[in-house]
C-alpha positions as a printed NumPy array, in Angstrom:
array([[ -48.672,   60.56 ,   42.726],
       [ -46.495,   61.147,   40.176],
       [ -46.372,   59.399,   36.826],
       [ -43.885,   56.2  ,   36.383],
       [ -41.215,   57.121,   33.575],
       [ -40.945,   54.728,   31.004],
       [ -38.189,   52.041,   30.822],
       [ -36.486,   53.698,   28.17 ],
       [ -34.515,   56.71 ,   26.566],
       [ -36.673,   59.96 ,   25.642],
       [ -36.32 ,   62.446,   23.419],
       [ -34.056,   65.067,   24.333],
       [ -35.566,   68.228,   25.763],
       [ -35.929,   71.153,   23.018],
       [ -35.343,   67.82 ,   20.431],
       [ -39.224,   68.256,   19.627],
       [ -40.696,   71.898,   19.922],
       [ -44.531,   72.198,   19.351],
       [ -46.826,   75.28 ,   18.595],
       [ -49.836,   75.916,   19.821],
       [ -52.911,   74.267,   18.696],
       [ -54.532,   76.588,   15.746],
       [ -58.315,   76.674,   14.972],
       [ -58.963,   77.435,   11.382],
       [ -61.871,   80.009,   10.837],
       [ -63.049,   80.178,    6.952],
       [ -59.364,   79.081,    6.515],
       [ -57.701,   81.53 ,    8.772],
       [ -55.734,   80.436,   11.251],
       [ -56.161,   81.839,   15.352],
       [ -54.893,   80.051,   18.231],
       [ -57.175,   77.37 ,   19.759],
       [ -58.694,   78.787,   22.988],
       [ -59.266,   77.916,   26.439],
       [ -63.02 ,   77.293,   25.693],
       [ -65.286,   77.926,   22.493],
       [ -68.531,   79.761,   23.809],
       [ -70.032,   79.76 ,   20.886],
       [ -69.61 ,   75.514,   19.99 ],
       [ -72.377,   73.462,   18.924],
       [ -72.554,   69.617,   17.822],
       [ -73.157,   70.416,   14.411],
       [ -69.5  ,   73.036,   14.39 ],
       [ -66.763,   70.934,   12.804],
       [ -63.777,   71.988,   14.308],
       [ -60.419,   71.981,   11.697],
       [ -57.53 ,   71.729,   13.86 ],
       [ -53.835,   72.201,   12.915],
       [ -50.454,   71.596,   14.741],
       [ -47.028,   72.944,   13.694],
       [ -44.379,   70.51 ,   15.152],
       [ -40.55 ,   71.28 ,   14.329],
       [ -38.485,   68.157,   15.057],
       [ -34.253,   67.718,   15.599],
       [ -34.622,   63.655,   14.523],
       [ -30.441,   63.758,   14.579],
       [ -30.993,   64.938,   18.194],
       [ -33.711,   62.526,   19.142],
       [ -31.546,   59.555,   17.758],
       [ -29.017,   60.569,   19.548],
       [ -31.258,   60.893,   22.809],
       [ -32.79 ,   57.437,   22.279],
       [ -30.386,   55.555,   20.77 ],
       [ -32.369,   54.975,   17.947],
       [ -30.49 ,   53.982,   14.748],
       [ -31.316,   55.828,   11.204],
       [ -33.352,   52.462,   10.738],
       [ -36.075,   53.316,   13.422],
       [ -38.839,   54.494,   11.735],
       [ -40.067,   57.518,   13.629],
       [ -43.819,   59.06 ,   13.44 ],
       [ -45.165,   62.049,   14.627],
       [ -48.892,   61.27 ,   15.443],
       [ -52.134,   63.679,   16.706],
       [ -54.836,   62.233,   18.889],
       [ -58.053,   64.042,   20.155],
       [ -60.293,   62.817,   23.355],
       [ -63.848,   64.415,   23.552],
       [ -65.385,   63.741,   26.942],
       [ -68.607,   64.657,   26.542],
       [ -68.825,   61.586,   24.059],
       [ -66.177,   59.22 ,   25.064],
       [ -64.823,   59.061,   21.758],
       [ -61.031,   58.819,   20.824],
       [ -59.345,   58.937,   17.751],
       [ -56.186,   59.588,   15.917],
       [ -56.625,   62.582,   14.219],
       [ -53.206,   62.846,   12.058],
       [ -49.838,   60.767,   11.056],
       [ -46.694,   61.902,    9.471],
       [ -43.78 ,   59.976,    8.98 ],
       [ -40.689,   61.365,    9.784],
       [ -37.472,   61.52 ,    7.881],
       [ -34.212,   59.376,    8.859],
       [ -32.259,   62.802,    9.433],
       [ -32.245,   66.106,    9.575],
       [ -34.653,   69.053,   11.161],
       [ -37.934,   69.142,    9.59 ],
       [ -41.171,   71.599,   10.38 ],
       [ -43.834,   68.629,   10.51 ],
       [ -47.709,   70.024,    9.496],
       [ -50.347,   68.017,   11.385],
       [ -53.839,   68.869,   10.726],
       [ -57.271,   67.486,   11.522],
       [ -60.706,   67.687,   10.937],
       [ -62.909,   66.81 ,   14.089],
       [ -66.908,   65.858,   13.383],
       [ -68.709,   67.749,   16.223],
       [ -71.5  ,   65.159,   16.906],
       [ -68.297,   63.277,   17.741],
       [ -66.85 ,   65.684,   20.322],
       [ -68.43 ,   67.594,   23.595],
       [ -67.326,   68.537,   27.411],
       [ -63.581,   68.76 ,   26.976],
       [ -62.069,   68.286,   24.395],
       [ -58.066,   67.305,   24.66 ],
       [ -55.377,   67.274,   21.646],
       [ -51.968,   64.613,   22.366],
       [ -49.407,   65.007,   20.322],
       [ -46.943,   62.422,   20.511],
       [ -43.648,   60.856,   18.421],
       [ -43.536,   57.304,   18.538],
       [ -41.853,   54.319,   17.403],
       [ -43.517,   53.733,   14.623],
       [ -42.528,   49.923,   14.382],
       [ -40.37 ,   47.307,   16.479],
       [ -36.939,   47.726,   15.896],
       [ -34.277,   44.966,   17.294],
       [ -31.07 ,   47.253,   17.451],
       [ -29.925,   50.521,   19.394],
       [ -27.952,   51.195,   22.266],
       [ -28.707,   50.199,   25.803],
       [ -32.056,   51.14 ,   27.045],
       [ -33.171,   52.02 ,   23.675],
       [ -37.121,   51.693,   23.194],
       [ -37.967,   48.799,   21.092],
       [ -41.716,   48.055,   20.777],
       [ -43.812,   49.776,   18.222],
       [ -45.882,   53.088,   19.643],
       [ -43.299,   53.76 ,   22.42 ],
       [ -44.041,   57.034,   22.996],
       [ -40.403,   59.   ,   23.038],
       [ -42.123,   62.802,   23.67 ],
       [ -45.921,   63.714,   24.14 ],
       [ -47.876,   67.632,   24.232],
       [ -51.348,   67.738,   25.749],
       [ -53.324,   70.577,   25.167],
       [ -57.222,   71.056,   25.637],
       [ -60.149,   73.574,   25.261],
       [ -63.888,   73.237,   26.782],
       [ -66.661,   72.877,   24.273],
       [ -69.301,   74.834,   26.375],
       [ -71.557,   76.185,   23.146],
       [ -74.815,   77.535,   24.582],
       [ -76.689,   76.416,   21.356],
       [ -76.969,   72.789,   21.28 ],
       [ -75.98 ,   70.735,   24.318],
       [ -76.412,   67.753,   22.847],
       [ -76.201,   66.27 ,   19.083],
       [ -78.581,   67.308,   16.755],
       [ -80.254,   65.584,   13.502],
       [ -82.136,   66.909,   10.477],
       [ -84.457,   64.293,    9.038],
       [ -87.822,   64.203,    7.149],
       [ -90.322,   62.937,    9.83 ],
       [ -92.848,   61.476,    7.147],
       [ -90.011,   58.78 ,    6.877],
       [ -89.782,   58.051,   10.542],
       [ -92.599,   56.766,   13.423],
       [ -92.733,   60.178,   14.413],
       [ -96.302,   62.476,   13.022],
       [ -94.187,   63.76 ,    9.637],
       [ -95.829,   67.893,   10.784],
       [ -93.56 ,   67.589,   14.538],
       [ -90.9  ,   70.475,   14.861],
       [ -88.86 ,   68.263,   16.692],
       [ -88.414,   65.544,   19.295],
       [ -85.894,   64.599,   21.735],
       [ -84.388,   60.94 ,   22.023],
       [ -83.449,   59.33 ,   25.169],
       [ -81.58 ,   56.552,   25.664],
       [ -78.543,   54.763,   28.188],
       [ -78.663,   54.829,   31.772],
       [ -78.019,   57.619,   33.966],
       [ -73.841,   56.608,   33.862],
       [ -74.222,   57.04 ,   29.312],
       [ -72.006,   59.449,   28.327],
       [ -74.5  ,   62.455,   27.397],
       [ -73.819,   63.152,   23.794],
       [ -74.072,   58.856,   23.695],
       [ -77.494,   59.084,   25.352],
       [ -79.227,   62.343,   23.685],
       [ -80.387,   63.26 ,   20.327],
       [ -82.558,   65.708,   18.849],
       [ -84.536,   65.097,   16.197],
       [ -85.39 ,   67.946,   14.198],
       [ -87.847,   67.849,   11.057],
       [ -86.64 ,   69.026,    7.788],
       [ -89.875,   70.052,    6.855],
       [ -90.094,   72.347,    9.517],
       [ -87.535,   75.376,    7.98 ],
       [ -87.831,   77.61 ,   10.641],
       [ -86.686,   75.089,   13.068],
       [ -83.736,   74.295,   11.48 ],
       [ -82.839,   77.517,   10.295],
       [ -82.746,   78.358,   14.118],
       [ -80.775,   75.602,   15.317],
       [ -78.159,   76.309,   12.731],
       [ -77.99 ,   80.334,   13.966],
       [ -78.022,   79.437,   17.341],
       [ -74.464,   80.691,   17.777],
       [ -75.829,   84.005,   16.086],
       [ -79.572,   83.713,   16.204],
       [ -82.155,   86.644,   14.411],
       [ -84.738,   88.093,   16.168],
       [ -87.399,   85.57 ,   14.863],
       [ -84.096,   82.071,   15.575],
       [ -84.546,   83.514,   19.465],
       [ -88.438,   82.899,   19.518],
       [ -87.916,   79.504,   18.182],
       [ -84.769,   78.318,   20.052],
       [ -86.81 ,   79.496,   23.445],
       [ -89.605,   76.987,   22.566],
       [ -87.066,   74.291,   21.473],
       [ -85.123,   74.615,   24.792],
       [ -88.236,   75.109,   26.685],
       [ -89.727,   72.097,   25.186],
       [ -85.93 ,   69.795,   25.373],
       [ -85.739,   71.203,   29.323],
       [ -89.315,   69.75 ,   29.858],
       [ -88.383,   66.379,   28.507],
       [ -85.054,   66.173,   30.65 ],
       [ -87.139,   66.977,   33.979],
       [ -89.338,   64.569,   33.213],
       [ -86.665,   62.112,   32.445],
       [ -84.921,   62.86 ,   35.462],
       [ -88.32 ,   62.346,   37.387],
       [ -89.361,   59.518,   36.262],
       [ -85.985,   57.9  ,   36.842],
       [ -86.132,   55.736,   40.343],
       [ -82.408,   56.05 ,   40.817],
       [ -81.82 ,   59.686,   39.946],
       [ -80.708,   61.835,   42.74 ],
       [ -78.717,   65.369,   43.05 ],
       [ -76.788,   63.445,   45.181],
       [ -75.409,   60.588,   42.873],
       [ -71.663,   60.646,   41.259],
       [ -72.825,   59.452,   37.681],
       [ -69.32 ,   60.303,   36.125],
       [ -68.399,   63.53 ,   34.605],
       [ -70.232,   64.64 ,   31.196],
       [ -72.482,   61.552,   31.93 ],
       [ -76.271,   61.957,   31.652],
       [ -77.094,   61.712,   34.903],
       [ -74.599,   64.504,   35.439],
       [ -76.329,   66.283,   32.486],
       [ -79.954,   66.   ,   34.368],
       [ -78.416,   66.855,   37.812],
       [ -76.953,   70.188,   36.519],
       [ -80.187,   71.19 ,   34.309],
       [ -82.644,   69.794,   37.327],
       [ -80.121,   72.054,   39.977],
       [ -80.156,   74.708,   37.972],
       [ -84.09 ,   75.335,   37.16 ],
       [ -85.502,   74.2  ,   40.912],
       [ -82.35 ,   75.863,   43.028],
       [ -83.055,   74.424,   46.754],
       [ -85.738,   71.651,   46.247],
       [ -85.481,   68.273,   46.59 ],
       [ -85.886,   65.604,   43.695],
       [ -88.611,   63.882,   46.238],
       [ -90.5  ,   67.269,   45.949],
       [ -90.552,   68.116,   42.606],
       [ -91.346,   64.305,   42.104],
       [ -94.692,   64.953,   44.477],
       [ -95.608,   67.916,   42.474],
       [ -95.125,   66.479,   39.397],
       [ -97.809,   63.608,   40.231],
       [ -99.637,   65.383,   42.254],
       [-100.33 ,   68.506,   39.952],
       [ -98.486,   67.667,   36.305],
       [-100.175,   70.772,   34.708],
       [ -99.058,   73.155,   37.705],
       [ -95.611,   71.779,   37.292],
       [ -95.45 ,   72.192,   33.695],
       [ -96.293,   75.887,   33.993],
       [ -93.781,   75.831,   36.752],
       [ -90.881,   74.608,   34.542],
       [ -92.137,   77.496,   31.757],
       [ -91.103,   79.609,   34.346],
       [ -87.964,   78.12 ,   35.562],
       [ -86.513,   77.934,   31.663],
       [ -87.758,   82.005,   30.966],
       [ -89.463,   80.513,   27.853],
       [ -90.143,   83.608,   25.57 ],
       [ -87.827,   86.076,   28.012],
       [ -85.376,   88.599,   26.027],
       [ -81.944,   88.487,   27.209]])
């Protein structure tokens, strides 16, 4: 079905020419990618836009008098948390061509799954005059860009917090422990956290190489996955409703548990590995050290 044009005038085409998204790397600029392999919630992503915009041509397009006040505004969607936010907002001039610079910095414990950057000029308020068919309410968007890159880090899957355990319920000499919480529809980076213990300086030393981990980060990130994967199982297990079969929503928990529970017991059934877990818990555990090739070089 295709989409219902608005009940306006647009921007002329070539009126509003937009670069590609840039990711900025110890300040250096490279073009945003497809997907970043190498993403984790604690990477901060700073994003920048180069827009160049004819406003004498997109008047004349719309019908917009040198009144209109025009904007050129950035907003990012993560679906792995359900968040959305405007990211930048630059006011245009009344005339002329102008190179507009947006930029952005985007809190990774705020983003996951995809990640998708709108660019859009708008009407930036209500304006009364203009020729026929002109757009009139504020935010009428008069030309949009979508562009979007997968956040599939194998680090951390999920957001991650440093905090002294002696100042939570939690025994203060615990590496780490993994909160749970939402249904099975929760968005996943909404439903997980993991707790990690600032005491514990191996741990986090780790979790913050896990992009680029040392010989002795590999050790511990194979017992803190190992350990994380146990939990989800369990989870997953324990949940009445969970099934391989379910449609929980994309980047959802349930989703989450489906492709880790799929992906560790290929080929048996949830009502299996539920049996085995009650029937024989300690088998099972050894099972699922197994299935996550805890302590296995790559």
């Amino acid at each position: 079905m295709s989409k219902q044009a608005p009940p306006y005038r647009l921007a002329a085409p070539g009126s509003v020419v937009a670069e590609p998204w840039q990711l900025l790397l110890d300040d250096v600029p490279v073009e945003l990618p497809e997907s970043l392999s190498d993403w984790d919630y604690q990477m901060d992503l700073p994003v920048r836009q180069q827009v160049r915009v004819d406003v004498d041509l997109v008047r004349q397009a719309t019908g917009l008098p040198p009144s209109a006040k025009l904007t050129l505004a950035m907003v990012w969607t993560a679906t792995g948390s359900g968040l959305k936010a405007a990211g930048s907002r630059v006011l245009l001039p009344e005339a002329g061509t102008v190179t507009v610079q947006l930029d952005a910095l985007l809190s990774g414990n705020q983003l996951g799954g995809l990640l998708v950057l709108e660019t859009a000029l708008v009407l930036a308020e209500y304006c009364d005059s203009g020729a026929l068919a002109s757009p009139r309410r504020a935010g009428s968007v008069l030309w949009a860009d979508q562009r979007s890159t997968r956040l599939q880090g194998d680090a951390a899957l999920f957001p991650m917090a440093v905090v002294d355990f002696s100042r939570t319920q939690y025994p203060e000499d615990a590496g780490w422990h993994m909160e749970i919480g939402g249904d099975l529809e929760t968005a996943t980076m909404g439903a997980l956290l993991l707790l990690v213990n600032e005491r514990k300086k191996v741990v986090v030393e780790a979790l913050r190489n896990a992009a680029k981990p040392r010989a002795v980060d590999r050790v511990v990130l194979s017992t803190v996955h190992a350990d994380v994967a146990r939990t989800l199982v369990d989870h997953a297990l324990r949940e009445p409703d969970f099934s391989l079969n379910a449609d929980y929503g994309d980047e959802s928990l349930g989703a989450t548990l489906q492709a880790l529970v799929a992906r560790l017991f290929p080929e048996q059934s949830v009502s299996h590995l539920r049996r085995r877990q009650q029937q024989s818990p300690i088998a099972f555990a050894t099972e699922l050290q197994h299935a996550v090739r805890i302590l296995e070089e790559d």
